[in-house]
Coordinates of C-alpha atoms in Angstrom, one line a residue:
M1 CA -40.8 -8.0 19.9
S2 CA -43.5 -7.6 22.6
A3 CA -43.6 -11.4 23.1
V4 CA -39.9 -11.5 23.6
V5 CA -40.2 -8.7 26.2
Q6 CA -42.9 -10.6 28.0
L7 CA -40.8 -13.7 28.2
A8 CA -37.7 -11.8 29.3
K9 CA -39.7 -10.0 32.1
L10 CA -41.3 -13.3 33.1
W11 CA -37.8 -14.9 33.4
I12 CA -36.5 -12.0 35.4
C13 CA -39.5 -12.1 37.7
G14 CA -39.6 -15.8 38.2
H15 CA -36.0 -15.9 39.4
R16 CA -36.6 -12.9 41.7
F17 CA -34.3 -10.4 39.9
W18 CA -37.1 -7.9 39.3
P19 CA -36.0 -5.3 42.0
C20 CA -32.4 -5.5 40.5
F21 CA -33.3 -3.9 37.2
K22 CA -35.2 -1.0 35.9
E23 CA -38.0 -2.2 33.7
E24 CA -36.8 -0.1 30.8
A25 CA -33.3 -1.7 31.0
I26 CA -34.9 -5.1 30.3
E27 CA -36.8 -3.6 27.3
L28 CA -33.6 -2.0 26.0
L29 CA -31.8 -5.4 26.2
V30 CA -34.5 -6.9 24.1
A31 CA -34.6 -4.0 21.7
S32 CA -30.8 -4.4 21.0
L33 CA -31.5 -7.9 19.8
F34 CA -33.7 -6.5 17.0
L35 CA -31.6 -3.4 16.2
H36 CA -28.2 -4.9 16.3
Y37 CA -28.7 -8.6 15.5
K38 CA -25.2 -9.5 14.1
P39 CA -23.6 -12.0 14.0
Y40 CA -27.0 -13.5 13.1
L41 CA -28.3 -13.0 9.6
H42 CA -31.6 -11.5 10.7
P43 CA -33.5 -10.3 13.8
P44 CA -35.4 -12.8 15.9
R45 CA -38.4 -14.2 13.9
S46 CA -40.1 -15.9 16.8
A47 CA -40.6 -15.4 20.6
F48 CA -38.5 -18.5 21.3
S49 CA -35.6 -17.3 19.1
G50 CA -35.7 -13.8 20.7
F51 CA -35.8 -15.3 24.2
T52 CA -32.7 -17.5 23.6
R53 CA -30.8 -14.6 22.2
F54 CA -31.8 -12.6 25.3
L55 CA -30.3 -15.3 27.5
N56 CA -27.2 -15.4 25.3
L57 CA -26.8 -11.7 25.6
L58 CA -26.9 -11.8 29.4
A59 CA -24.7 -14.9 29.6
N60 CA -22.0 -13.8 27.2
W61 CA -21.8 -10.0 27.0
E62 CA -18.5 -8.7 28.7
W63 CA -19.9 -5.8 30.6
Q64 CA -16.6 -4.9 32.1
F65 CA -15.0 -4.3 28.7
F66 CA -17.8 -3.1 26.4
P67 CA -20.9 -0.8 26.7
L68 CA -24.1 -1.9 25.1
I69 CA -25.2 0.9 22.7
V70 CA -28.8 0.7 21.6
N71 CA -29.2 3.1 18.7
L72 CA -32.9 3.7 18.8
N73 CA -34.3 5.2 15.6
N74 CA -30.7 5.3 14.3
E75 CA -30.3 8.7 15.9
M76 CA -26.6 8.2 16.9
S77 CA -23.9 8.8 14.3
E78 CA -20.6 6.9 14.1
V79 CA -19.0 9.9 15.9
D80 CA -21.5 9.5 18.7
V81 CA -20.8 5.8 19.0
S82 CA -17.1 6.5 19.1
E83 CA -17.6 9.1 21.8
C84 CA -19.7 6.6 23.9
V85 CA -16.9 4.1 23.7
K86 CA -14.3 6.7 24.7
E87 CA -16.5 7.8 27.6
F88 CA -17.0 4.2 28.7
T89 CA -13.2 3.6 28.6
S90 CA -12.6 6.7 30.7
Q91 CA -15.2 5.6 33.2
N92 CA -13.7 2.2 33.4
Q93 CA -10.3 3.6 34.2
N94 CA -11.2 6.5 36.5
N95 CA -14.6 5.7 38.0
P96 CA -14.9 2.5 40.0
R97 CA -18.5 3.4 40.8
R98 CA -19.7 3.3 37.2
P99 CA -22.8 1.2 36.5
P100 CA -21.8 -2.5 36.1
M101 CA -24.3 -2.8 33.2
Y102 CA -23.5 0.1 30.9
I103 CA -26.4 0.6 28.4
I104 CA -26.4 3.8 26.3
T105 CA -29.3 5.1 24.1
P106 CA -29.6 8.4 22.1
D107 CA -31.4 9.9 25.0
D108 CA -28.4 9.6 27.3
R109 CA -26.5 12.4 25.7
G110 CA -25.6 15.2 28.1
S111 CA -23.9 18.5 27.3
I112 CA -21.0 19.9 29.3
T113 CA -20.5 23.6 29.8
S114 CA -17.4 25.4 30.7
P115 CA -17.4 26.6 34.3
N116 CA -16.7 30.2 33.4
S117 CA -19.0 30.5 30.4
N118 CA -22.3 29.3 29.0
M119 CA -20.5 28.0 25.9
K120 CA -21.0 24.3 25.2
K121 CA -17.7 22.5 25.9
G122 CA -18.5 19.0 24.8
V123 CA -20.9 16.0 25.2
K124 CA -20.8 13.3 27.7
W125 CA -22.8 10.1 27.6
R126 CA -24.2 8.7 30.9
P127 CA -26.4 5.6 31.2
Y128 CA -29.8 6.5 32.6
W129 CA -31.6 3.2 32.8
T130 CA -28.8 1.4 34.6
T131 CA -27.1 2.6 37.8
K132 CA -24.5 1.5 40.3
S133 CA -27.2 -0.5 42.2
Q134 CA -29.5 -1.5 39.4
P135 CA -28.1 -3.9 38.8
S136 CA -25.3 -4.2 41.3
V137 CA -22.1 -6.2 40.5
A138 CA -23.4 -9.1 42.7
A139 CA -26.8 -9.1 41.0
L140 CA -25.4 -8.9 37.5
T141 CA -23.0 -11.8 38.3
R142 CA -25.9 -13.9 39.5
V143 CA -28.0 -13.1 36.5
T144 CA -25.1 -14.0 34.1
D145 CA -24.7 -17.4 35.9
L146 CA -28.4 -18.1 35.8
A147 CA -28.7 -17.2 32.1
K148 CA -25.9 -19.7 31.4
A149 CA -27.7 -22.4 33.4
T150 CA -31.0 -21.6 31.7
L151 CA -29.4 -21.9 28.3
A152 CA -28.0 -25.3 29.2
L153 CA -31.4 -26.5 30.5
L154 CA -33.1 -25.2 27.4
D155 CA -30.6 -27.0 25.2
N156 CA -31.2 -30.3 27.1
L157 CA -35.0 -29.9 26.8
C158 CA -34.8 -29.3 23.1
S159 CA -32.5 -32.3 22.6
E160 CA -34.8 -34.5 24.8
Q161 CA -37.9 -33.4 22.8
A162 CA -36.1 -34.1 19.5
N163 CA -34.8 -37.5 20.5
A164 CA -38.1 -38.6 22.1
G165 CA -40.2 -37.5 19.2
S166 CA -42.9 -36.2 21.6
Q167 CA -43.7 -33.1 23.6
V168 CA -41.9 -32.6 26.9
D169 CA -44.2 -32.0 29.8
G170 CA -45.2 -28.4 30.2
E171 CA -44.2 -28.3 33.8
V172 CA -40.7 -29.1 32.8
W173 CA -40.6 -26.1 30.5
Q174 CA -42.0 -23.9 33.3
A175 CA -38.8 -24.7 35.3
L176 CA -37.0 -22.3 32.9
F177 CA -38.9 -19.4 34.5
R178 CA -38.9 -20.4 38.1
S179 CA -36.4 -21.1 40.9
D180 CA -37.2 -22.0 44.5
I181 CA -35.9 -19.6 47.1
D182 CA -32.9 -21.0 48.9
Q183 CA -31.6 -20.0 52.4
S184 CA -28.0 -20.4 51.1
D185 CA -28.6 -17.7 48.5
H186 CA -29.8 -15.0 51.0
D187 CA -28.8 -13.6 54.4
I188 CA -32.5 -13.0 55.3
I189 CA -35.7 -14.4 53.8
L190 CA -39.0 -12.8 54.6
R191 CA -42.2 -14.8 53.9
L192 CA -45.6 -13.3 53.5
N193 CA -48.4 -15.5 54.7
A194 CA -51.6 -15.7 52.7
L195 CA -54.8 -16.1 54.7
A196 CA -56.9 -17.4 51.8
E197 CA -56.6 -18.3 48.1
M198 CA -59.1 -16.4 45.9
P199 CA -59.2 -16.1 42.1
E200 CA -57.2 -13.4 40.4
T201 CA -59.1 -13.2 37.1
V202 CA -62.0 -10.8 37.5
S203 CA -65.2 -11.3 35.5
N204 CA -68.6 -9.5 35.4
I205 CA -67.3 -6.6 37.4
G206 CA -70.1 -4.3 38.5
D207 CA -70.2 -0.6 38.6
D208 CA -70.9 -0.3 42.3
D209 CA -67.2 -0.1 43.3
D210 CA -64.2 1.1 41.3
Y211 CA -61.6 -0.3 43.7
S212 CA -63.0 -3.6 44.9
V213 CA -64.7 -6.6 43.4
K214 CA -67.3 -8.7 45.1
K215 CA -66.2 -12.3 45.7
S216 CA -69.3 -13.7 44.0
K217 CA -68.2 -12.0 40.7
I218 CA -64.8 -13.6 40.5
S219 CA -63.8 -16.2 38.0
S220 CA -62.2 -19.4 39.4
S221 CA -59.3 -19.9 36.9
V222 CA -56.4 -18.2 38.8
S223 CA -55.6 -17.5 42.4
T224 CA -55.1 -14.3 44.4
R225 CA -53.9 -14.2 48.0
F226 CA -55.3 -12.3 50.9
Y227 CA -52.8 -11.1 53.5
K228 CA -53.1 -10.4 57.2
N229 CA -53.4 -6.6 56.7
L230 CA -56.5 -7.3 54.5
A231 CA -58.1 -9.6 57.1
K232 CA -61.3 -7.6 57.4
E233 CA -61.9 -7.5 53.7
A234 CA -60.8 -11.1 53.1
G235 CA -64.3 -12.5 53.3
E236 CA -65.9 -9.7 51.2
T237 CA -63.7 -8.1 48.6
I238 CA -60.5 -8.3 46.6
L239 CA -58.7 -5.0 46.3
V240 CA -57.7 -4.6 42.7
G241 CA -54.2 -3.2 42.2
V242 CA -53.0 -3.9 45.8
E243 CA -49.6 -5.6 45.7
P244 CA -48.5 -6.3 49.3
L245 CA -45.3 -8.0 48.3
T246 CA -44.1 -5.2 45.9
N247 CA -45.2 -2.5 48.3
Y248 CA -43.4 -4.1 51.2
G249 CA -40.3 -4.6 49.1
E250 CA -40.2 -1.0 48.0
A251 CA -40.7 0.1 51.7
I252 CA -37.7 -2.0 52.6
R253 CA -35.6 -0.5 49.8
A254 CA -36.6 3.0 50.8
H255 CA -35.3 2.5 54.4
F256 CA -32.5 -0.1 53.9
G257 CA -31.6 0.1 50.2
D258 CA -28.1 1.4 51.0
L259 CA -27.5 -1.7 53.2
M260 CA -29.3 -4.5 51.5
E261 CA -30.2 -5.9 48.1
L262 CA -33.7 -7.2 47.5
Y263 CA -34.8 -10.2 45.4
Y264 CA -38.5 -11.1 44.9
D265 CA -41.0 -12.1 42.3
P266 CA -43.8 -9.5 42.0
V267 CA -46.0 -11.9 39.9
N268 CA -46.2 -15.2 41.8
G269 CA -43.8 -14.7 44.8
Q270 CA -44.5 -14.8 48.5
D271 CA -40.9 -14.3 49.6
I272 CA -38.4 -11.5 49.7
G273 CA -34.7 -12.4 49.8
L274 CA -32.3 -9.9 51.4
N275 CA -28.6 -9.8 51.0
F276 CA -26.3 -7.5 53.0
K277 CA -24.1 -5.3 50.8
H278 CA -20.3 -5.6 51.4
R279 CA -20.1 -2.1 52.8
V280 CA -22.6 -2.7 55.5
R281 CA -19.8 -2.6 58.1
D282 CA -18.1 0.4 56.7
P283 CA -18.0 3.5 59.0
V284 CA -20.4 6.2 57.9
K285 CA -21.2 9.7 59.1
F286 CA -23.8 10.0 61.8
R287 CA -27.4 10.4 60.6
I288 CA -30.6 10.3 62.6
A289 CA -32.2 8.1 60.0
V290 CA -29.7 5.3 60.4
S291 CA -29.0 5.6 64.1
S292 CA -31.5 3.0 65.1
Y293 CA -29.5 0.2 63.4
S294 CA -26.0 1.4 63.8
L295 CA -23.3 1.2 66.5
P296 CA -20.4 3.6 67.3
Y297 CA -17.2 2.6 65.5
H298 CA -13.9 3.2 67.4
R299 CA -10.6 3.8 65.6
N300 CA -7.5 5.7 66.8
G301 CA -9.4 7.0 69.8
S302 CA -12.3 8.5 67.9
S303 CA -15.8 7.2 67.3
K304 CA -17.8 7.0 64.1
L305 CA -21.1 5.5 63.5
G306 CA -20.9 2.1 61.7
N307 CA -23.8 0.0 60.4
D308 CA -24.7 -3.0 62.7
S309 CA -25.5 -6.0 60.6

């Protein structure tokens, strides 16, 4: 199963959907392929089989009509599953802000107590690893479309290899896990400029420094990038564990996550795509934290603070 998880995460990262999902949600999607493998006769028996089923799940699961229940360790009874479905149906009808991707595990059970007593009144099921914004409706729609496109490309590659009787070039297969960033897909694209290309794979690390590695001790098989904020160290050391792209993306999310959706590849990316959310122009209550990028909103003679996109 671990190989399938790695391929699934590589696919999510390569197409810059990593910020759109909690990592555990991706692992639960893969786990469901092994725990609830019907209509197939058996669980995936290879990484390739598991990966194609992962894409099929993303491409064909009707999230607006069905929850995905991952019964880890078989801890949920039939009654529990029935309650989950009822709760999902209720959320679907009464809560427009429910998570678009509704994944339930045994750990998502929550008790409800009566307001006037400490007696347990019932049990509610709430997804923990998926939220209203992770993934959002827009991100889930894009992931679904891309999964369908990847499956079509995968089918063509397999047919081409079978008909040709020879191996398809490895770079062609790598296209399954990459997509170039396109201005038409994003409102804003931020590009981080590397100052130098240095190897990523570290070998013969000395004990003189726990957090940096001397350039002379680096293997030459893979590449790591130096960024402007590391200019002084660029000629001397590589800081292990420093991820400027991810850190920058998380800083943007912390300040503007209510206004924008982020898309980036934390493994091989140098770009961050930003898309404004639909409610960016909706009036909001005044807050000091958002006043620097907001304008007064006038309606019926009164003013409210509205986000300025």
